[in-house]
Short mmCIF file of C-alpha atoms and ligand atoms in Angstrom, two decimals:
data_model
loop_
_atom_site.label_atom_id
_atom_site.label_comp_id
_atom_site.label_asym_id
_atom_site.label_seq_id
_atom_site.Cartn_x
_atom_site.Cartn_y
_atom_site.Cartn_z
CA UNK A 496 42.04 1.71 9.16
CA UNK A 497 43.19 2.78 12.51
CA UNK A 498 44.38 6.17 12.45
CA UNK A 499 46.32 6.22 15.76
CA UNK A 500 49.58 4.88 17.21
CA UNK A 501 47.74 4.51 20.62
CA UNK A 502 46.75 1.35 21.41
CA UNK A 503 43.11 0.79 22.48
CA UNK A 504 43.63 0.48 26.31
CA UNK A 505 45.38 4.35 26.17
CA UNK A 506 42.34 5.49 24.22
CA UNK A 507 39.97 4.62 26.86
CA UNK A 508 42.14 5.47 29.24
CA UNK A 509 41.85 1.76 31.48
CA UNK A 510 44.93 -0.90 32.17
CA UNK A 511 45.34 -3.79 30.17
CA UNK A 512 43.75 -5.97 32.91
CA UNK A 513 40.31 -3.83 33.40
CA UNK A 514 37.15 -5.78 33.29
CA UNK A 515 35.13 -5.33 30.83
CA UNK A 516 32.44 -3.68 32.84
CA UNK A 517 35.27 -0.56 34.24
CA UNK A 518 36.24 -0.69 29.92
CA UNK A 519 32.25 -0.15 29.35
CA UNK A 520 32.30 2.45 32.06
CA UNK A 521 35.14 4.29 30.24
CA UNK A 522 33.66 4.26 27.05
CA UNK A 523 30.95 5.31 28.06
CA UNK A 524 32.00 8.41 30.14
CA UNK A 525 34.51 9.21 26.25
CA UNK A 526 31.68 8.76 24.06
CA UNK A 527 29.57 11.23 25.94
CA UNK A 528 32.36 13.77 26.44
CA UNK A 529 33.28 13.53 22.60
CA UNK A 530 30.10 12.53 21.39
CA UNK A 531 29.49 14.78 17.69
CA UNK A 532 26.51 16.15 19.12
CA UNK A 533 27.94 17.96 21.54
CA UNK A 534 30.73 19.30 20.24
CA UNK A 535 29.51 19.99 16.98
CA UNK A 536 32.77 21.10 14.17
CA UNK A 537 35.07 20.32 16.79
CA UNK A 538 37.41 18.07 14.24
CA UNK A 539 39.22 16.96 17.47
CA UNK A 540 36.51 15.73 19.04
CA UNK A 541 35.38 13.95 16.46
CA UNK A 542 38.49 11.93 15.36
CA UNK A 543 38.35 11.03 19.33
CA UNK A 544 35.38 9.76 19.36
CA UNK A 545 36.08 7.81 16.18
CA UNK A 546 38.99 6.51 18.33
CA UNK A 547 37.03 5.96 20.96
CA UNK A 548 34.35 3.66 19.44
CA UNK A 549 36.68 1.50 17.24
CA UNK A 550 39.15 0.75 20.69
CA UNK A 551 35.14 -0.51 22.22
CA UNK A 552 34.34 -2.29 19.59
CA UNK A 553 37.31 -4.32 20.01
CA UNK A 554 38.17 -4.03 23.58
CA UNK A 555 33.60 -4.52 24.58
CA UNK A 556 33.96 -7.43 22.71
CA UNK A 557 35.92 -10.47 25.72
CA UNK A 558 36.63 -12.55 22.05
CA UNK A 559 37.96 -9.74 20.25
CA UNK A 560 40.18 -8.27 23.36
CA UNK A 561 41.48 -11.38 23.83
CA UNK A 562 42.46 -11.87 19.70
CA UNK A 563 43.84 -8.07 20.38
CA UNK A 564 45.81 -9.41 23.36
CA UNK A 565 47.11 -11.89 21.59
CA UNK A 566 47.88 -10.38 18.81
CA UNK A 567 49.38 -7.22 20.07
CA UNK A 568 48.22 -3.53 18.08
CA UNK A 569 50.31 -3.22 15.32
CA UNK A 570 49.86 -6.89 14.35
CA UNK A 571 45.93 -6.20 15.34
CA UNK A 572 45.49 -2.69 13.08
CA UNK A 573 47.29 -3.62 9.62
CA UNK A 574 45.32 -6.71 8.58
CA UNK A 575 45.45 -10.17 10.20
CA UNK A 576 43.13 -12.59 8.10
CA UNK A 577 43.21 -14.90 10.69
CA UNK A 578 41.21 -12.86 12.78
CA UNK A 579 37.71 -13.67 12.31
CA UNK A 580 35.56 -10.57 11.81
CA UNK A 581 38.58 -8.22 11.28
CA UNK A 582 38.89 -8.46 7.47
CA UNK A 583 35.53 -6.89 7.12
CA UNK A 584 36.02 -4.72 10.69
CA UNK A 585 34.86 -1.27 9.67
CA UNK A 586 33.98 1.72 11.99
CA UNK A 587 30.41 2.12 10.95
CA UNK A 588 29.08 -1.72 10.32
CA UNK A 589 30.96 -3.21 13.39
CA UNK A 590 29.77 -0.31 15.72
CA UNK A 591 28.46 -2.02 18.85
CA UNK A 592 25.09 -0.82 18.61
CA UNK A 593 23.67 -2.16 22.12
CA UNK A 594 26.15 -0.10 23.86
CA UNK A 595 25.41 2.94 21.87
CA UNK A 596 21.99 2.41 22.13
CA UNK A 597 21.99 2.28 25.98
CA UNK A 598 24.42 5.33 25.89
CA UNK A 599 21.69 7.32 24.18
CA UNK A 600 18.92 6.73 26.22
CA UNK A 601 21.21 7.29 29.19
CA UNK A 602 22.34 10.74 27.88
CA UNK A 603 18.70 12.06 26.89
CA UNK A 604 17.21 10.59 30.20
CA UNK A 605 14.63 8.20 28.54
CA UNK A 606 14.16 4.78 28.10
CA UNK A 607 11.89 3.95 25.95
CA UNK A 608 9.87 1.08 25.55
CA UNK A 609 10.30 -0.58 22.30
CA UNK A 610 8.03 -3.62 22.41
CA UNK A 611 4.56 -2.67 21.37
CA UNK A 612 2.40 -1.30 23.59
CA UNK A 613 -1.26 -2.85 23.37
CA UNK A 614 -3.74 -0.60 21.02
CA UNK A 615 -7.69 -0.80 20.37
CA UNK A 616 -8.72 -1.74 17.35
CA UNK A 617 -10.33 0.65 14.60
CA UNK A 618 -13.41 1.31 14.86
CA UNK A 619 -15.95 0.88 12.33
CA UNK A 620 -19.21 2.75 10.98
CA UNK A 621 -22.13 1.09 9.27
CA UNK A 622 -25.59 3.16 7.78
CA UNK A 623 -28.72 2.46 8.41
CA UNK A 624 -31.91 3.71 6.87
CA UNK A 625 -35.15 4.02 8.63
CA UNK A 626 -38.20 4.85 8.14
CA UNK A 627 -40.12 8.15 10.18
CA UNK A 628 -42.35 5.21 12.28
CA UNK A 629 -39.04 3.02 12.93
CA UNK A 630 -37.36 6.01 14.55
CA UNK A 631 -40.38 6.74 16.86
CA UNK A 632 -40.95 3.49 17.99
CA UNK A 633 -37.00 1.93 17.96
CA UNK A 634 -36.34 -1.30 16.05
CA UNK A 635 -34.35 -3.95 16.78
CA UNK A 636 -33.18 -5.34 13.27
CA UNK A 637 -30.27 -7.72 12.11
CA UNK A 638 -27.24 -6.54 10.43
CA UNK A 639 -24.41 -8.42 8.80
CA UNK A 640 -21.51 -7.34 10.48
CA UNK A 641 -17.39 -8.18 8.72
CA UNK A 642 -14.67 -7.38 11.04
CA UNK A 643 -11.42 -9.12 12.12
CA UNK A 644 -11.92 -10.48 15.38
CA UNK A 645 -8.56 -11.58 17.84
CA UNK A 646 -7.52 -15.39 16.96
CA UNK A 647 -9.03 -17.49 19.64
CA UNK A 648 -6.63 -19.91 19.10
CA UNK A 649 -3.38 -18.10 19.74
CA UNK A 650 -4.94 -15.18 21.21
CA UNK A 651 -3.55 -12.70 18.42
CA UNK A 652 0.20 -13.66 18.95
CA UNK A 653 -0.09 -15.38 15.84
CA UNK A 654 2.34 -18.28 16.69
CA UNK A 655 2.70 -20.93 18.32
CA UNK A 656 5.88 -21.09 18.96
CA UNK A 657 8.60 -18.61 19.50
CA UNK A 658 12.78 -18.00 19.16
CA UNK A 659 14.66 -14.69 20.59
CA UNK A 660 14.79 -12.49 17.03
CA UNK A 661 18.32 -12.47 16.03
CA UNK A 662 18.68 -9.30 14.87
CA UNK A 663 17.73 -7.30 17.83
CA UNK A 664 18.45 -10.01 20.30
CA UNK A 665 15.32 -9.83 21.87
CA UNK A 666 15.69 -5.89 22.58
CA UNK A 667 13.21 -5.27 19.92
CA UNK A 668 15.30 -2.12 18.52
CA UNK A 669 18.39 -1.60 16.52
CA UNK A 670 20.77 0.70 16.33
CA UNK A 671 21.44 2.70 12.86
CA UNK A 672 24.34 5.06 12.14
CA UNK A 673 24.20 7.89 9.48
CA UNK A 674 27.74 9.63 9.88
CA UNK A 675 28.27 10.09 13.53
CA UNK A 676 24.40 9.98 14.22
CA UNK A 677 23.26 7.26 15.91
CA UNK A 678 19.42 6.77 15.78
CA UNK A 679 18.07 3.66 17.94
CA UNK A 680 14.44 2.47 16.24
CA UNK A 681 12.14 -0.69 16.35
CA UNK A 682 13.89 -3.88 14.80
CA UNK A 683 12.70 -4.29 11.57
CA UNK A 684 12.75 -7.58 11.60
CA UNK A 685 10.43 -8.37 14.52
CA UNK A 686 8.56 -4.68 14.68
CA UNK A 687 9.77 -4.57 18.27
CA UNK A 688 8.47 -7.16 19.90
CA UNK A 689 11.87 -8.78 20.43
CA UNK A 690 10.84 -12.28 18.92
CA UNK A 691 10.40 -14.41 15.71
CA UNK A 692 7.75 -16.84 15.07
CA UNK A 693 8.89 -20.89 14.52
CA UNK A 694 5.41 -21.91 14.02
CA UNK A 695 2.62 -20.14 13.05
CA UNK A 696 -0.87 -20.39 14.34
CA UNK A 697 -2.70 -23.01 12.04
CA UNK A 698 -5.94 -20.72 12.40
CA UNK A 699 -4.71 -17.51 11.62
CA UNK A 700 -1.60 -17.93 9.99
CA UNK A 701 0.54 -16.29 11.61
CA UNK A 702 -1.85 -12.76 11.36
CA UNK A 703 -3.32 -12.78 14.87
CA UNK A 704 -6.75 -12.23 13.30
CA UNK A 705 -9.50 -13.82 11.69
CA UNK A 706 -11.82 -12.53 9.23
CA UNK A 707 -15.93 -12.98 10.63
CA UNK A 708 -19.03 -12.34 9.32
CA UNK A 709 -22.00 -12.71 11.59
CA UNK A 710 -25.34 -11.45 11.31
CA UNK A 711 -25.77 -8.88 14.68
CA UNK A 712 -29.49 -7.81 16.11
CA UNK A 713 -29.01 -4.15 16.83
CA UNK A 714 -31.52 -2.42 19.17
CA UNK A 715 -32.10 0.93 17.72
CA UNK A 716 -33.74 3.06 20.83
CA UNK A 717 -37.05 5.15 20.16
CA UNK A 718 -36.64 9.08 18.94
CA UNK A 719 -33.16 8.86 16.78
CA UNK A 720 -33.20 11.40 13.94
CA UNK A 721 -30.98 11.29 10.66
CA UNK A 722 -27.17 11.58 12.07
CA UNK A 723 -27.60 9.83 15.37
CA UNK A 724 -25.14 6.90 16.07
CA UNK A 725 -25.51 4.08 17.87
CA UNK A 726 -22.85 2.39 19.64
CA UNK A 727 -22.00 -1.36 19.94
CA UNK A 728 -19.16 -1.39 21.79
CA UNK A 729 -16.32 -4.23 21.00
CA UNK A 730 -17.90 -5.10 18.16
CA UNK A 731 -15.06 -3.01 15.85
CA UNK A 732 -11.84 -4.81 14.25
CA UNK A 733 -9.68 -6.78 17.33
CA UNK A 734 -7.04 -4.67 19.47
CA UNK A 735 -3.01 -5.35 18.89
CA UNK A 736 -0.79 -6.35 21.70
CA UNK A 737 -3.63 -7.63 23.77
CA UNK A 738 -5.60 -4.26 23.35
CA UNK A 739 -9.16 -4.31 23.46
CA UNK A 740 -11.33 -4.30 19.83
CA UNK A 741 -12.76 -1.21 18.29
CA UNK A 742 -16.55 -0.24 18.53
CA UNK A 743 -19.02 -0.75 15.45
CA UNK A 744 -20.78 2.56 15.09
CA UNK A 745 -24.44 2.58 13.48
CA UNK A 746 -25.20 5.82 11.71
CA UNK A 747 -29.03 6.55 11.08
CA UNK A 748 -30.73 8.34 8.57
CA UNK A 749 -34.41 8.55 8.64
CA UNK A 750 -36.18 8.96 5.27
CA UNK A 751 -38.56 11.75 4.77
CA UNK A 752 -42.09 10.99 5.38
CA UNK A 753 -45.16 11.51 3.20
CA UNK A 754 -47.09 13.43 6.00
CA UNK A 755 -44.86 14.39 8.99
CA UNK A 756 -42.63 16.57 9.03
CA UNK A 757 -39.77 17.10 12.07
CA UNK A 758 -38.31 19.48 14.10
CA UNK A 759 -36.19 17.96 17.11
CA UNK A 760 -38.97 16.37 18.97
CA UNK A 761 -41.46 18.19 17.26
CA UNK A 762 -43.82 16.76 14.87
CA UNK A 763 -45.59 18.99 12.10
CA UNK A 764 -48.85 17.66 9.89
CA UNK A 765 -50.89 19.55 7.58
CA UNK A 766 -54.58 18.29 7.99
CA UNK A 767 -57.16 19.42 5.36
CA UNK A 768 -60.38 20.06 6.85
CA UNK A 769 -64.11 21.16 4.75
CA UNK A 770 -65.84 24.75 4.89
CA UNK A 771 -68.28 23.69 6.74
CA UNK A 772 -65.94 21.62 9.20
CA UNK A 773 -63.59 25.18 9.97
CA UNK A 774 -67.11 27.14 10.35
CA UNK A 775 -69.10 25.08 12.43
CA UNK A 776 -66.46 23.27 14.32
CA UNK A 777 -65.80 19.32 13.86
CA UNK A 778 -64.26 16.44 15.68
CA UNK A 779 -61.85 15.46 13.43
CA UNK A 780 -59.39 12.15 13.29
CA UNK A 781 -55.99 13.20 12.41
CA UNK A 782 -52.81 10.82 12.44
CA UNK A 783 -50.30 10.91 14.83
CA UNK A 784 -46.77 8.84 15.14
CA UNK A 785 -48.81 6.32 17.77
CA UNK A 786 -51.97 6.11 15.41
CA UNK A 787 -55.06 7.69 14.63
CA UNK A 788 -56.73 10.58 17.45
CA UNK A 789 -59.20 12.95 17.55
CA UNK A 790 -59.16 16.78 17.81
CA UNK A 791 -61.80 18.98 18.19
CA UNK A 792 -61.69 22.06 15.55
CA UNK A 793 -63.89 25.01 17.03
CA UNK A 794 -66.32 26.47 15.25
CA UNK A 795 -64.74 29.63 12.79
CA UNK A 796 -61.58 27.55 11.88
CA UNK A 797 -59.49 29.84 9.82
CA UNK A 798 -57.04 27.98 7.54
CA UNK A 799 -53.43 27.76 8.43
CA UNK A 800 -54.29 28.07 12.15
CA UNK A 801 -51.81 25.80 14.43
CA UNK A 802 -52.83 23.41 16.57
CA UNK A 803 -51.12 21.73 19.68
CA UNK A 804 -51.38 18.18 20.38
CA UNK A 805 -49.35 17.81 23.85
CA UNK A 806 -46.86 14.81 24.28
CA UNK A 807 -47.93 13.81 20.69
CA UNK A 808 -44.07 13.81 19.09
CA UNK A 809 -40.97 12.18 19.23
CA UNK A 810 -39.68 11.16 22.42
CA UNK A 811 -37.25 13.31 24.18
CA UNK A 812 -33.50 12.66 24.15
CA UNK A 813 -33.06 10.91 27.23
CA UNK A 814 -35.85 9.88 28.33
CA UNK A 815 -38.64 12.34 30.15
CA UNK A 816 -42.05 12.53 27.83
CA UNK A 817 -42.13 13.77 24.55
CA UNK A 818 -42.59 16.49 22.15
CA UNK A 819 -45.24 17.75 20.14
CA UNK A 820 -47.52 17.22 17.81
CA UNK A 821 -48.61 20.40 15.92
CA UNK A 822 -51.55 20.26 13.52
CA UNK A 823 -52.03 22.86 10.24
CA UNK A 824 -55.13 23.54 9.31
CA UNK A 825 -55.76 23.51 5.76
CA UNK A 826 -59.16 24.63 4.45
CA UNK A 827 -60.30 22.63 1.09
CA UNK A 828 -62.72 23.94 -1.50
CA UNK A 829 -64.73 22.46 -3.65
CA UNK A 830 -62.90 22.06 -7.35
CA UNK A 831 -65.92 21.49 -9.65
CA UNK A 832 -69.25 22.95 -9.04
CA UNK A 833 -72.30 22.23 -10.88
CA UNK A 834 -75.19 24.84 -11.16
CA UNK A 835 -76.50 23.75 -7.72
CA UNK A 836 -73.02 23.86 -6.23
CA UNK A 837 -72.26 27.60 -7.55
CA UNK A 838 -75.40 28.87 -6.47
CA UNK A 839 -74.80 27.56 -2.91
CA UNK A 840 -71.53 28.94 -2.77
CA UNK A 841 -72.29 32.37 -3.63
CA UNK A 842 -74.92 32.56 -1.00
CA UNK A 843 -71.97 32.31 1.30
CA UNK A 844 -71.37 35.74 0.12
CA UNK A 845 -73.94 36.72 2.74
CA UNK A 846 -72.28 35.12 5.48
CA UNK A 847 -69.18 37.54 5.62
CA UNK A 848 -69.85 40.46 6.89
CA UNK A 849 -67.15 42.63 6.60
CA UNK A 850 -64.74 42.44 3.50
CA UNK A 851 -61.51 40.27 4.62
CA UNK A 852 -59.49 42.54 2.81
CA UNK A 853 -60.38 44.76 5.07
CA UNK A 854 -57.46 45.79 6.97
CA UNK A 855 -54.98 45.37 3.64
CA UNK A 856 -57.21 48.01 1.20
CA UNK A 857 -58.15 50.58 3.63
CA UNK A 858 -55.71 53.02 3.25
CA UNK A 859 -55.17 55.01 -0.01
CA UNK A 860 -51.12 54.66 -1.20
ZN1 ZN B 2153 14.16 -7.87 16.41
ZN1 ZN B 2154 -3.97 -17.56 15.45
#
């Protein structure tokens, strides 16, 4: 196994009675001199460092120095079975990780924080349909909402109870070699928190969440069109690590409508109107998102004319009034005519006195 004919207090360079924080101090200041990364092909460096880290593991460790001590090098480095921990003593599975670990963060200037930093929960998205007269006036309706909410009797830690996880030692993160790579990453074993669970919570299980169903009154606001979302904040799937819970998204969609038609706050409605109503003028009724109002059609009426009804639409975004209403005129005529009907009608013929083709035959192609 060992390579050298040094003994471990020559490799790192410190007297047989240094304590074992000037031995960590050496080790530390070799590892990061002959450290692979840094001297990358260097076969030297490499075997030194390999040196380096099996004298630590044996000389970092007070029960293993003093079984060294004891036992002098030669007697230590061929194979004592007496020696607890030796037989199996191998560079890469008795590395001391903690040190490494530590060494690492100290080399690249960071320290990161392995236990699990608290995160908001997912948020979730539910459709709703409504009809055009729900999204003018708002609705409030109920909705059954399923989402994991926190435990409220453990508060999400899921236990009751707790021990110091054994394979991190509480650090929450472990050290893994791959050759003379070191990576340092969350414990598996605890997913970093540094702890293991004796008892779990009764309520959850051990999950930190509970599964609820409750029936929710949302308050839709007045003037949302197809694509609008409405917020309920909190009421998403619970936070981790104490983080607050997601938000519960409604998305509208508001189905067409038999009459009205709309354009942002706008509000379109083709109204069909008699031939004597667009000659002579009328006061008609026409419908409007709020109900039934009356217009006044002046007298020679064409069909397809526009007409504005102010403040008649949706309401704004925002608040501040609302759009418009705009009304189409559509003329009617008459489908079946008797004798009577026909000769009225063509007497009409009279009543134009120009040709309304006017304009479109008058000039020869
Ligand atoms: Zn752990
Ligand atoms: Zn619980």
């Amino acid at each position: 196994m060992s390579s050298t004919t040094k003994d471990y207090y020559e490799i790192l360079g410190v007297s047989k009675d240094a304590s074992q924080d000037e031995i960590k101090k050496a080790y530390r200041r070799l590892a990061r001199k002959y450290h692979p990364d840094l001297n990358p092909g260097n076969k030297e460096a490499e075997q030194r460092f390999k040196e380096i880290n099996e004298a630590y593991d044996v000389l970092g460790d007070p029960k293993k120095r003093a079984e060294y001590d004891r036992l002098g090098h030669q007697a230590f480095t061929s194979g004592y079975e007496g020696f607890e921990g030796f037989k199996d003593f191998d560079f890469a599975s008795n590395f001391d990780f903690g040190g490494f670990g530590d060494f690492f963060s100290d080399l690249f200037g960071e320290r990161t924080t392995f236990r699990e930093a608290p995160l908001k929960g997912a948020d979730l998205v539910m459709r709703m349909t409504l009809t055009m007269e729900e999204a003018f006036s708002g609705v409030t309706r109920p909705i059954n909402v399923s989402r994991h909410i926190t435990c409220p009797r453990c508060g999400g830690r899921g236990a009751e109870s707790y021990d110091r996880c054994s394979r991190c030692g509480g650090t929450g993160k472990v050290g893994t070699r791959k050759g003379f790579f070191s990576i340092t990453q969350t414990c598996p074993d605890c997913g970093g928190s540094g702890r293991r669970a004796i008892r779990f919570c009764t309520e959850c299980r051990g999950s930190g969440t509970l599964l609820k169903t409750e029936t929710v009154k949302v308050k839709i606001p007045a003037g949302v069109d197809t694509g609008s979302r409405v917020k309920l904040s909190g009421m998403g799937e619970a936070g981790r690590n104490g983080g607050p819970a997601g938000d519960l998204y409604i998305e509208i969609e508001v189905l067409p409508h038999p009459f009205f038609r709309r354009d942002g706050s706008d509000v379109y409605v083709e109204v069909p109107v008699t031939v004597p109503e667009a000659a002579l003028g009328a006061k008609i009724e026409v419908p409007t998102l709020d109900g039934l109002t009356k217009m006044t059609l002046p007298p020679g009426t064409q069909g397809g004319q526009k007409f504005k009804l102010k403040g008649k639409g949706f309401p704004l975004p925002k608040g501040g009034g609302r759009g418009d209403q705009y009304v189409i005129v559509k003329i009617v005529i008459p489908k079946e005519l008797d004798s009577k009907g026909r000769a009225l009608i063509s007497k009409m013929e009279e009543l134009y006195r120009e040709n309304p083709r006017e304009r479109l035959v008058s000039r020869r192609w």
